[in-house]
């Protein structure tokens, strides 16, 4: 074992952050969407704040996937293979886990997230692609969210149990484990098994053999999924096959559910601190899992990562400490209107230039640009804007608009893929009245261009299914207001007419949202953009002064540190 690579990380005890996906860099395909970007933003912030953390994830050698769109608007998925050796450092420790009765060997790669100011967070990427493993086992850590439930359970075994053992093998001392979503919940079980022998009396027969309280005091769990169907569940037959005798099924039934192993329930039962990712999502989770105390820490995005070069320069001129103290942006009113508009114009130009090169579409500089980009799936309703094409054409005759869309559908999400096809038909049908384009292969880099270059950021989820949403926060860092259905973070971020516009409310019938969207667009958004530039700039300042100051990951991680991590250190 070469100690020098890890030495600087081993002298303090750390908070271990477990996540199935982490967006490290745009072209490292270890992320699929919001959950991974949140994990990456959390670790970038931990580096900024010099929080002693270490992240654990899978190396996903074949990535999520690269999205190609064919002439008919159909999504074609390609493996997004990457070479960990080119971007990370191989660590010499190897551990073995019994999976389906075979020893599966795991190694890890070290990727360091460095903050400009000197902080650094190690990320461990677990990899089973070792010559000592059987052919199938070498591919366990290949495809992010790929394969069938059996493949998924093997991945979650490697992440949870393998990750915990890897940290020990490498010499990390861990004071607290943070589970980003339930995928890593087997980690809690692995911790629990180590407590056997230090038991104290408990109510149930099987848990009484273990010290549940000790494990609970070590674990913090963030749930992200507001519907029951979204939580990972595995049959006990599958669990027995994959984990073999290691899995004490009677114990698992007590902690993870009678019918099947529900990873969320397992994490809930073994974590003292539990939180949802926005206030409404925490309420929703309390309803879904009565009897658990679910706190709320609203998500945030990493300010520096998601601020365009022109806005970074503007903020640095006026608020030299903006990266570390985003609160200073509350003084945005001191910035001159022209200077603000110039920064926005530069961000629009960068986006338009990219769209011309990528899609061959020449957007018009003076025309209002509406952007929508996120995972393509049913509840996000990417087609809501296109519900009445004639209406949209009429609106555009009054005030011209152009539209940009991007997003990937999970390979198994047939509805999401159909939505992408439908979007392509709508885009065709709108020509030449409305210019629109679907930008293929949404990545962090494309997100960065879109959230800054848009005039308005659109979001149309079906409440209450958007746990938080984060892309609107990234837009806010660039002074871009949201036009969004009131759900997730927007219930907290929307001040009507000051930070953007809300569509409907939780109590409105969902079908009415399309009509409400058109009314806001036609009656308020477009007239303000074209008719009152000073009013528009005031709005942009409202977005920065009220939303950017709050929905950043600096605030989020300070709260995790104070409310979730510190309790374990005490
Ligand atoms: C921010 C981001 C997301 C998440 O967007 P939501 O609005 O939260 O759905 C997904 N994918 C990429 C590449 C992102 O940057």
Coordinates of C-alpha atoms and ligand atoms in Angstrom, one line a residue:
X1 CA 0.0 0.0 0.0
X2 CA 1.4 3.3 -1.0
X3 CA 0.5 5.6 1.9
X4 CA 1.5 8.9 0.4
X5 CA -1.5 9.4 -1.9
X6 CA -4.0 9.0 0.9
X7 CA -1.9 10.3 3.8
X8 CA -3.3 13.8 3.8
X9 CA -6.8 12.4 4.2
X10 CA -6.2 9.9 7.0
X11 CA -5.2 12.1 9.9
X12 CA -8.7 13.3 10.8
X13 CA -11.8 11.2 11.1
X14 CA -14.2 11.9 8.3
X15 CA -17.9 12.0 7.3
X16 CA -18.4 9.3 4.6
X17 CA -20.9 10.3 1.8
X18 CA -22.3 7.4 -0.1
X19 CA -24.0 8.0 -3.5
X20 CA -24.7 5.7 -6.4
X21 CA -23.9 8.5 -8.8
X22 CA -21.7 11.6 -8.5
X23 CA -21.2 14.3 -11.2
X24 CA -17.4 15.0 -10.9
X25 CA -16.9 16.6 -14.3
X26 CA -19.1 17.0 -17.3
X27 CA -17.3 14.3 -19.3
X28 CA -16.9 11.7 -16.5
X29 CA -20.2 9.8 -17.1
X30 CA -20.7 8.7 -13.4
X31 CA -24.0 10.6 -13.2
X32 CA -27.5 10.5 -14.7
X33 CA -29.2 13.6 -13.5
X34 CA -30.1 15.7 -10.5
X35 CA -29.1 13.2 -7.8
X36 CA -25.6 12.9 -9.1
X37 CA -25.2 16.6 -9.7
X38 CA -26.4 17.2 -6.1
X39 CA -23.7 14.7 -4.9
X40 CA -21.0 16.4 -6.9
X41 CA -22.1 19.9 -5.7
X42 CA -22.2 18.7 -2.1
X43 CA -18.6 17.4 -2.4
X44 CA -17.4 20.5 -4.2
X45 CA -18.8 22.5 -1.3
X46 CA -17.3 20.3 1.3
X47 CA -13.9 21.0 -0.3
X48 CA -14.7 24.8 -0.3
X49 CA -15.7 24.6 3.4
X50 CA -12.9 22.2 4.3
X51 CA -15.3 19.8 5.8
X52 CA -13.6 16.5 6.5
X53 CA -15.5 14.2 4.1
X54 CA -14.9 11.3 1.8
X55 CA -17.3 10.3 -0.9
X56 CA -17.9 6.7 -2.0
X57 CA -19.5 5.7 -5.3
X58 CA -19.2 3.3 -8.2
X59 CA -16.8 3.9 -11.1
X60 CA -19.5 3.2 -13.7
X61 CA -16.9 2.3 -16.4
X62 CA -19.6 2.2 -19.2
X63 CA -21.2 5.3 -17.8
X64 CA -24.9 6.2 -17.8
X65 CA -25.1 6.5 -21.6
X66 CA -24.5 8.9 -24.5
X67 CA -27.7 10.0 -26.2
X68 CA -28.1 10.1 -29.9
X69 CA -31.4 11.2 -31.5
X70 CA -32.2 9.7 -34.9
X71 CA -34.1 11.4 -37.7
X72 CA -37.5 10.3 -36.3
X73 CA -36.7 11.8 -32.9
X74 CA -36.0 8.4 -31.3
X75 CA -33.4 8.2 -28.5
X76 CA -30.5 5.8 -29.2
X77 CA -28.3 4.9 -26.3
X78 CA -24.5 4.3 -26.5
X79 CA -22.2 3.1 -23.8
X80 CA -20.3 6.1 -22.4
X81 CA -17.0 4.3 -21.7
X82 CA -14.3 6.2 -19.8
X83 CA -10.9 5.2 -18.5
X84 CA -10.6 5.7 -14.7
X85 CA -6.8 5.4 -15.1
X86 CA -6.7 8.6 -17.1
X87 CA -8.7 10.7 -14.6
X88 CA -8.0 9.0 -11.2
X89 CA -5.4 7.2 -9.2
X90 CA -5.6 3.5 -8.6
X91 CA -5.4 2.7 -4.9
X92 CA -3.6 -0.6 -4.0
X93 CA -6.1 -2.0 -1.5
X94 CA -8.4 -4.8 -2.6
X95 CA -11.2 -6.4 -0.7
X96 CA -13.4 -9.4 -1.4
X97 CA -17.2 -9.8 -0.9
X98 CA -19.2 -12.9 -1.2
X99 CA -21.8 -12.3 -4.0
X100 CA -23.9 -15.3 -5.2
X101 CA -21.4 -17.5 -3.3
X102 CA -18.4 -16.3 -5.2
X103 CA -15.7 -14.0 -4.0
X104 CA -16.0 -10.7 -5.8
X105 CA -12.8 -8.6 -5.6
X106 CA -13.2 -4.8 -5.4
X107 CA -10.5 -2.1 -5.9
X108 CA -11.0 1.7 -5.8
X109 CA -9.8 4.7 -7.7
X110 CA -9.1 8.0 -6.0
X111 CA -10.4 11.2 -7.6
X112 CA -9.7 14.4 -5.7
X113 CA -12.1 17.3 -5.7
X114 CA -10.0 20.4 -5.0
X115 CA -11.4 23.8 -4.1
X116 CA -9.5 26.8 -5.2
X117 CA -8.9 27.9 -1.6
X118 CA -7.0 24.7 -0.7
X119 CA -9.7 22.3 0.6
X120 CA -9.8 18.9 -0.9
X121 CA -12.2 15.9 -0.7
X122 CA -11.3 12.4 -1.8
X123 CA -13.8 10.4 -3.9
X124 CA -13.5 6.7 -4.0
X125 CA -14.7 5.0 -7.2
X126 CA -15.3 1.3 -6.6
X127 CA -14.4 -1.0 -9.4
X128 CA -14.9 -4.8 -9.8
X129 CA -13.1 -5.0 -13.2
X130 CA -10.3 -7.1 -11.9
X131 CA -8.7 -10.2 -13.5
X132 CA -9.4 -12.3 -10.5
X133 CA -13.2 -11.9 -10.9
X134 CA -15.5 -13.9 -13.2
X135 CA -16.5 -12.2 -16.4
X136 CA -20.0 -11.2 -15.2
X137 CA -18.6 -9.9 -11.9
X138 CA -16.1 -7.7 -13.7
X139 CA -19.1 -5.8 -15.1
X140 CA -21.0 -5.2 -11.9
X141 CA -19.7 -1.6 -11.7
X142 CA -20.0 -0.9 -15.4
X143 CA -23.5 0.5 -16.1
X144 CA -25.0 3.2 -13.9
X145 CA -28.7 2.2 -13.3
X146 CA -28.4 -0.5 -15.9
X147 CA -29.6 -4.1 -16.0
X148 CA -32.2 -6.0 -14.0
X149 CA -33.0 -6.1 -10.3
X150 CA -30.3 -8.7 -9.7
X151 CA -27.7 -6.5 -11.3
X152 CA -28.9 -3.5 -9.3
X153 CA -28.7 -5.5 -6.0
X154 CA -25.2 -6.6 -6.8
X155 CA -24.2 -2.9 -7.5
X156 CA -25.9 -1.8 -4.2
X157 CA -24.0 -4.6 -2.4
X158 CA -20.7 -3.4 -3.8
X159 CA -21.6 0.2 -2.9
X160 CA -22.9 -0.3 0.6
X161 CA -21.0 -3.2 2.0
X162 CA -18.0 -3.0 -0.3
X163 CA -17.7 0.8 0.3
X164 CA -17.8 0.4 4.0
X165 CA -15.1 -2.3 4.0
X166 CA -13.0 -0.4 1.5
X167 CA -12.9 2.7 3.7
X168 CA -11.6 0.5 6.6
X169 CA -9.1 -1.3 4.4
X170 CA -7.7 2.1 3.3
X171 CA -7.4 3.3 6.9
X172 CA -10.1 5.9 6.9
X173 CA -11.7 6.6 10.3
X174 CA -15.4 7.5 9.9
X175 CA -17.4 9.5 12.4
X176 CA -20.6 9.6 10.5
X177 CA -22.1 8.0 7.3
X178 CA -24.4 10.0 5.1
X179 CA -26.5 8.1 2.6
X180 CA -27.5 10.1 -0.4
X181 CA -30.7 8.2 -1.3
X182 CA -31.4 4.6 -0.2
X183 CA -29.1 2.8 -2.7
X184 CA -26.4 2.4 -0.2
X185 CA -28.6 1.2 2.7
X186 CA -26.8 -2.2 2.9
X187 CA -24.0 -0.1 4.4
X188 CA -26.2 0.3 7.6
X189 CA -26.6 -3.5 7.7
X190 CA -22.9 -4.0 7.4
X191 CA -22.4 -1.6 10.3
X192 CA -25.0 -3.4 12.3
X193 CA -23.4 -6.8 11.9
X194 CA -20.3 -5.4 13.4
X195 CA -22.1 -4.5 16.6
X196 CA -23.1 -8.1 17.4
X197 CA -22.0 -9.0 20.9
X198 CA -22.3 -5.5 22.3
X199 CA -26.1 -6.0 22.4
X200 CA -28.5 -4.5 24.8
X201 CA -32.1 -5.5 25.3
X202 CA -34.5 -4.5 22.5
X203 CA -38.1 -5.2 21.6
X204 CA -37.5 -7.6 18.7
X205 CA -35.9 -11.0 18.7
X206 CA -33.4 -10.5 15.9
X207 CA -32.5 -6.9 16.3
X208 CA -31.8 -7.6 20.0
X209 CA -28.6 -9.5 18.9
X210 CA -27.3 -6.2 17.5
X211 CA -26.8 -2.6 18.7
X212 CA -29.3 -0.8 16.6
X213 CA -28.8 2.5 18.5
X214 CA -25.1 2.5 17.9
X215 CA -25.6 2.2 14.1
X216 CA -28.4 4.8 14.1
X217 CA -26.2 7.3 15.9
X218 CA -23.6 6.8 13.1
X219 CA -26.0 7.2 10.1
X220 CA -27.7 10.2 8.4
X221 CA -30.1 9.5 5.5
X222 CA -31.4 11.9 2.8
X223 CA -34.4 10.6 0.9
X224 CA -35.2 12.0 -2.5
X225 CA -38.2 10.2 -3.8
X226 CA -41.7 11.4 -3.1
X227 CA -43.6 8.3 -4.4
X228 CA -43.6 4.8 -3.1
X229 CA -42.9 3.2 -6.6
X230 CA -39.6 5.2 -6.7
X231 CA -38.0 3.4 -3.8
X232 CA -35.7 0.4 -4.5
X233 CA -37.3 -2.9 -3.4
X234 CA -35.9 -6.4 -3.7
X235 CA -37.5 -9.7 -3.2
X236 CA -36.1 -11.7 -0.3
X237 CA -35.6 -14.6 -2.6
X238 CA -33.2 -12.4 -4.7
X239 CA -31.6 -11.1 -1.5
X240 CA -30.9 -14.6 -0.3
X241 CA -29.4 -15.6 -3.7
X242 CA -27.1 -12.6 -4.0
X243 CA -26.0 -12.1 -0.4
X244 CA -26.2 -15.8 0.7
X245 CA -25.8 -16.6 4.4
X246 CA -24.4 -13.2 5.1
X247 CA -28.0 -11.8 4.9
X248 CA -29.9 -12.6 8.1
X249 CA -33.4 -12.6 6.5
X250 CA -35.3 -12.5 9.8
X251 CA -33.3 -9.4 10.7
X252 CA -33.8 -7.8 7.3
X253 CA -37.6 -8.4 7.5
X254 CA -37.7 -6.5 10.8
X255 CA -35.7 -3.6 9.4
X256 CA -36.5 -3.5 5.7
X257 CA -40.1 -4.6 5.5
X258 CA -42.0 -7.9 5.6
X259 CA -42.9 -8.4 2.0
X260 CA -39.7 -7.3 0.3
X261 CA -36.5 -5.4 1.2
X262 CA -37.3 -1.8 0.9
X263 CA -34.0 0.1 0.9
X264 CA -35.6 3.3 2.0
X265 CA -37.2 1.6 5.0
X266 CA -33.9 0.0 5.9
X267 CA -32.1 3.3 5.8
X268 CA -34.9 5.0 7.8
X269 CA -34.7 2.4 10.5
X270 CA -31.0 2.6 10.8
X271 CA -30.4 6.4 10.6
X272 CA -31.0 8.7 13.5
X273 CA -31.0 11.8 11.3
X274 CA -33.4 11.7 8.3
X275 CA -34.2 14.5 5.9
X276 CA -36.1 15.4 2.8
X277 CA -34.8 17.8 0.2
X278 CA -37.4 20.6 0.4
X279 CA -40.0 21.4 3.0
X280 CA -42.9 20.0 1.0
X281 CA -40.9 16.9 0.2
X282 CA -40.2 16.3 3.9
X283 CA -43.9 16.6 4.7
X284 CA -44.7 14.2 1.9
X285 CA -42.1 11.7 3.3
X286 CA -43.6 12.0 6.7
X287 CA -47.0 11.0 5.2
X288 CA -45.4 8.2 3.2
X289 CA -43.5 6.8 6.3
X290 CA -45.5 7.7 9.3
X291 CA -43.7 7.4 12.6
X292 CA -40.3 8.6 11.4
X293 CA -38.9 12.1 12.2
X294 CA -38.1 13.6 8.8
X295 CA -36.3 16.9 8.8
X296 CA -36.1 19.3 5.9
X297 CA -32.9 20.6 4.4
X298 CA -33.7 22.2 1.0
X299 CA -31.3 21.5 -1.7
X300 CA -28.8 23.9 -3.1
X301 CA -26.5 24.0 -6.1
X302 CA -22.8 24.9 -6.2
X303 CA -22.6 28.6 -6.9
X304 CA -19.3 28.8 -8.7
X305 CA -19.9 25.7 -10.8
X306 CA -23.2 26.9 -12.2
X307 CA -22.4 30.6 -12.6
X308 CA -21.4 31.7 -16.2
X309 CA -18.0 33.3 -16.8
X310 CA -19.7 36.7 -17.3
X311 CA -21.6 36.6 -14.0
X312 CA -18.6 35.2 -12.2
X313 CA -16.7 38.3 -13.3
X314 CA -19.5 40.6 -12.4
X315 CA -19.9 39.1 -8.9
X316 CA -16.1 39.2 -8.4
X317 CA -16.1 42.9 -9.2
X318 CA -18.8 43.8 -6.7
X319 CA -18.7 41.0 -4.1
X320 CA -15.2 39.7 -3.8
X321 CA -16.3 37.0 -1.2
X322 CA -19.3 35.8 -3.1
X323 CA -18.1 32.2 -3.5
X324 CA -17.6 31.6 0.2
X325 CA -20.3 33.9 1.4
X326 CA -23.2 33.8 -1.2
X327 CA -25.2 36.0 1.3
X328 CA -23.2 39.0 0.0
X329 CA -25.2 38.7 -3.3
X330 CA -28.2 40.2 -1.4
X331 CA -26.6 43.6 -2.3
X332 CA -27.1 43.0 -6.0
X333 CA -29.1 46.2 -6.3
X334 CA -25.7 48.1 -6.3
X335 CA -25.0 46.7 -9.7
X336 CA -25.7 48.9 -12.7
X337 CA -28.5 47.7 -15.0
X338 CA -26.3 47.9 -18.1
X339 CA -23.6 45.9 -16.5
X340 CA -26.1 43.2 -15.6
X341 CA -27.6 43.1 -19.0
X342 CA -24.2 42.9 -20.6
X343 CA -23.4 39.8 -18.4
X344 CA -26.7 38.2 -19.5
X345 CA -26.1 39.1 -23.1
X346 CA -22.7 37.3 -23.0
X347 CA -24.3 34.2 -21.5
X348 CA -27.0 34.2 -24.2
X349 CA -24.3 34.6 -26.9
X350 CA -22.4 31.6 -25.6
X351 CA -25.5 29.5 -25.6
X352 CA -26.6 30.6 -29.1
X353 CA -23.2 30.0 -30.5
X354 CA -23.3 26.4 -29.1
X355 CA -26.7 25.8 -30.5
X356 CA -25.6 26.9 -33.9
X357 CA -22.7 24.5 -33.9
X358 CA -24.5 21.6 -32.3
X359 CA -27.9 21.8 -33.9
X360 CA -27.4 24.0 -36.9
X361 CA -30.0 26.4 -35.7
X362 CA -29.5 30.2 -35.8
X363 CA -31.4 31.6 -32.9
X364 CA -32.3 35.3 -33.1
X365 CA -30.5 37.6 -30.8
X366 CA -33.5 39.9 -30.0
X367 CA -36.0 37.1 -29.4
X368 CA -37.1 35.8 -26.0
X369 CA -35.7 32.4 -25.3
X370 CA -37.4 29.8 -23.1
X371 CA -35.4 26.8 -21.9
X372 CA -36.4 23.5 -20.4
X373 CA -33.9 20.7 -19.6
X374 CA -33.9 17.8 -17.2
X375 CA -34.5 14.1 -17.1
X376 CA -37.2 13.2 -19.7
X377 CA -39.8 11.3 -17.8
X378 CA -43.6 11.4 -17.4
X379 CA -44.0 13.4 -14.3
X380 CA -41.7 16.2 -15.5
X381 CA -44.3 16.8 -18.3
X382 CA -41.8 18.2 -21.0
X383 CA -44.8 18.3 -23.4
X384 CA -47.0 20.6 -21.3
X385 CA -45.7 23.6 -23.2
X386 CA -46.9 22.0 -26.4
X387 CA -50.4 21.0 -25.4
X388 CA -52.0 23.5 -27.8
X389 CA -49.7 24.3 -30.7
X390 CA -52.2 26.8 -32.2
X391 CA -52.3 28.7 -28.9
X392 CA -48.5 28.7 -28.8
X393 CA -48.3 30.1 -32.4
X394 CA -50.8 32.8 -31.5
X395 CA -48.7 33.8 -28.5
X396 CA -45.6 33.9 -30.6
X397 CA -47.3 36.1 -33.2
X398 CA -47.9 38.7 -30.4
X399 CA -44.4 38.4 -29.0
X400 CA -41.8 36.2 -30.7
X401 CA -40.3 33.4 -28.7
X402 CA -37.8 30.6 -29.3
X403 CA -37.5 27.3 -27.3
X404 CA -34.6 25.1 -26.4
X405 CA -35.0 21.6 -24.8
X406 CA -32.7 18.9 -23.6
X407 CA -32.7 15.8 -21.5
X408 CA -32.2 12.0 -21.4
X409 CA -34.8 9.3 -20.8
X410 CA -33.7 6.3 -18.8
X411 CA -33.3 3.4 -21.3
X412 CA -36.1 1.5 -19.6
X413 CA -38.5 4.5 -19.5
X414 CA -40.7 3.9 -22.5
X415 CA -42.9 6.9 -21.7
X416 CA -39.9 9.2 -21.4
X417 CA -38.6 8.0 -24.8
X418 CA -42.1 8.6 -26.4
X419 CA -42.0 12.1 -24.9
X420 CA -38.7 12.8 -26.7
X421 CA -40.3 11.6 -30.0
X422 CA -43.4 13.8 -29.4
X423 CA -41.2 16.8 -28.7
X424 CA -39.5 16.4 -32.0
X425 CA -42.9 16.3 -33.8
X426 CA -44.0 19.5 -32.0
X427 CA -40.7 21.2 -32.9
X428 CA -41.3 20.3 -36.5
X429 CA -44.9 21.4 -36.5
X430 CA -44.1 24.8 -35.0
X431 CA -41.7 25.8 -37.8
X432 CA -41.5 28.5 -39.0
X433 CA -43.7 30.4 -36.4
X434 CA -41.6 29.3 -33.4
X435 CA -37.9 28.4 -33.7
X436 CA -37.2 25.4 -31.4
X437 CA -34.5 22.8 -30.9
X438 CA -33.9 19.7 -28.9
X439 CA -30.2 19.6 -27.9
X440 CA -29.0 16.0 -27.8
X441 CA -26.9 14.4 -25.0
X442 CA -27.6 16.7 -22.0
X443 CA -24.6 17.0 -19.8
X444 CA -23.3 19.3 -17.1
X445 CA -21.6 21.5 -19.7
X446 CA -24.8 21.9 -21.7
X447 CA -26.7 22.6 -18.5
X448 CA -24.3 25.3 -17.7
X449 CA -24.8 27.0 -21.0
X450 CA -28.6 26.7 -20.9
X451 CA -29.3 27.8 -17.3
X452 CA -27.3 31.0 -18.0
X453 CA -28.3 31.7 -21.6
X454 CA -32.0 31.3 -21.1
X455 CA -34.2 34.4 -20.6
X456 CA -36.6 32.2 -18.5
X457 CA -36.2 28.7 -17.1
X458 CA -39.3 26.5 -17.4
X459 CA -40.3 23.7 -15.1
X460 CA -43.6 21.8 -15.3
X461 CA -43.6 18.9 -12.9
X462 CA -46.8 17.2 -11.8
X463 CA -47.1 18.0 -8.0
X464 CA -46.0 16.6 -5.6
X465 CA -43.6 14.5 -7.6
X466 CA -40.7 17.0 -7.9
X467 CA -38.9 16.4 -4.6
X468 CA -36.8 19.5 -5.0
X469 CA -35.5 20.2 -8.5
X470 CA -32.2 22.1 -8.8
X471 CA -31.8 23.4 -12.3
X472 CA -34.0 26.5 -11.5
X473 CA -31.5 27.3 -8.7
X474 CA -28.6 27.2 -11.2
X475 CA -30.6 29.6 -13.5
X476 CA -31.1 31.9 -10.5
X477 CA -27.3 32.2 -10.0
X478 CA -27.3 33.8 -13.5
X479 CA -30.2 36.1 -12.9
X480 CA -32.6 33.9 -14.9
X481 CA -36.1 33.8 -13.5
X482 CA -38.2 30.6 -13.3
X483 CA -41.6 30.0 -14.7
X484 CA -42.6 26.9 -12.9
X485 CA -45.3 24.8 -11.5
X486 CA -45.4 25.3 -7.7
X487 CA -43.7 22.2 -6.4
X488 CA -40.4 21.2 -4.8
X489 CA -38.0 24.1 -4.1
X490 CA -40.2 26.5 -6.1
X491 CA -42.8 26.5 -3.3
X492 CA -40.0 28.2 -1.2
X493 CA -38.3 30.2 -3.9
X494 CA -41.2 31.7 -5.8
X495 CA -42.1 35.3 -4.9
X496 CA -44.6 36.1 -7.7
X497 CA -43.2 38.8 -10.0
X498 CA -40.1 39.2 -7.9
X499 CA -38.2 35.9 -8.5
X500 CA -40.3 34.7 -11.4
X501 CA -43.8 33.2 -11.7
X502 CA -45.7 30.3 -10.2
X503 CA -48.0 28.1 -12.2
X504 CA -51.0 26.8 -10.4
X505 CA -51.0 25.4 -6.9
X506 CA -51.0 21.9 -5.3
X507 CA -54.8 22.1 -5.2
X508 CA -55.3 22.9 -8.9
X509 CA -56.3 20.1 -11.3
X510 CA -53.2 19.1 -13.2
X511 CA -54.8 19.4 -16.6
X512 CA -55.3 23.1 -16.0
X513 CA -51.6 23.8 -15.7
X514 CA -51.1 24.0 -19.5
X515 CA -53.6 26.8 -19.8
X516 CA -52.2 28.6 -16.8
X517 CA -48.7 28.4 -18.3
X518 CA -50.0 30.0 -21.6
X519 CA -51.7 32.7 -19.6
X520 CA -48.6 33.6 -17.6
X521 CA -46.4 33.5 -20.7
X522 CA -48.7 35.6 -22.8
X523 CA -50.1 38.0 -20.2
X524 CA -47.0 38.6 -18.0
X525 CA -43.7 37.2 -19.0
X526 CA -43.5 38.3 -22.6
X527 CA -45.0 41.8 -22.2
X528 CA -42.5 42.4 -19.4
X529 CA -39.5 41.2 -21.5
X530 CA -40.4 43.2 -24.5
X531 CA -42.1 46.2 -23.0
X532 CA -40.2 47.1 -19.8
X533 CA -36.5 46.4 -19.9
X534 CA -36.0 48.2 -16.6
X535 CA -38.7 46.0 -15.0
X536 CA -37.0 43.0 -16.4
X537 CA -33.6 43.9 -14.9
X538 CA -35.3 44.5 -11.6
X539 CA -36.7 41.0 -11.9
X540 CA -33.2 39.6 -12.6
X541 CA -31.9 41.3 -9.5
X542 CA -34.8 39.9 -7.5
X543 CA -33.8 36.4 -8.6
X544 CA -30.2 36.9 -7.5
X545 CA -31.0 38.8 -4.3
X546 CA -33.7 36.3 -3.1
X547 CA -33.0 33.0 -4.7
X548 CA -29.2 32.8 -5.4
X549 CA -28.4 33.8 -1.9
X550 CA -30.5 31.0 -0.5
X551 CA -30.6 28.0 -2.8
X552 CA -26.8 27.4 -3.0
X553 CA -25.0 24.4 -1.6
X554 CA -22.9 26.6 0.7
X555 CA -26.0 27.1 2.8
X556 CA -27.1 23.5 2.3
X557 CA -23.8 22.0 3.5
X558 CA -23.5 24.3 6.4
X559 CA -26.9 23.0 7.5
X560 CA -25.9 19.3 7.0
X561 CA -22.7 20.0 9.0
X562 CA -24.5 21.7 11.9
X563 CA -27.7 19.6 12.0
X564 CA -26.8 16.2 10.6
X565 CA -23.1 15.6 11.0
X566 CA -22.3 17.5 14.2
X567 CA -24.7 15.5 16.3
X568 CA -22.6 12.4 15.6
X569 CA -19.4 14.1 16.7
X570 CA -20.8 15.2 20.0
Ligands
LIG1 C1 -29.0 20.2 -12.7 C2 -29.1 19.0 -13.6 C3 -30.1 18.1 -13.5 C4 -31.3 18.2 -12.5 O1 -32.2 19.2 -13.0 P1 -33.7 19.2 -12.3 O2 -34.2 20.5 -12.6 O3 -33.4 19.1 -10.8 O4 -34.5 18.1 -12.8 C5 -30.1 17.0 -14.4 N1 -29.1 16.9 -15.3 C6 -28.1 17.7 -15.3 C7 -27.0 17.5 -16.3 C8 -28.0 18.8 -14.5 O5 -27.0 19.7 -14.6

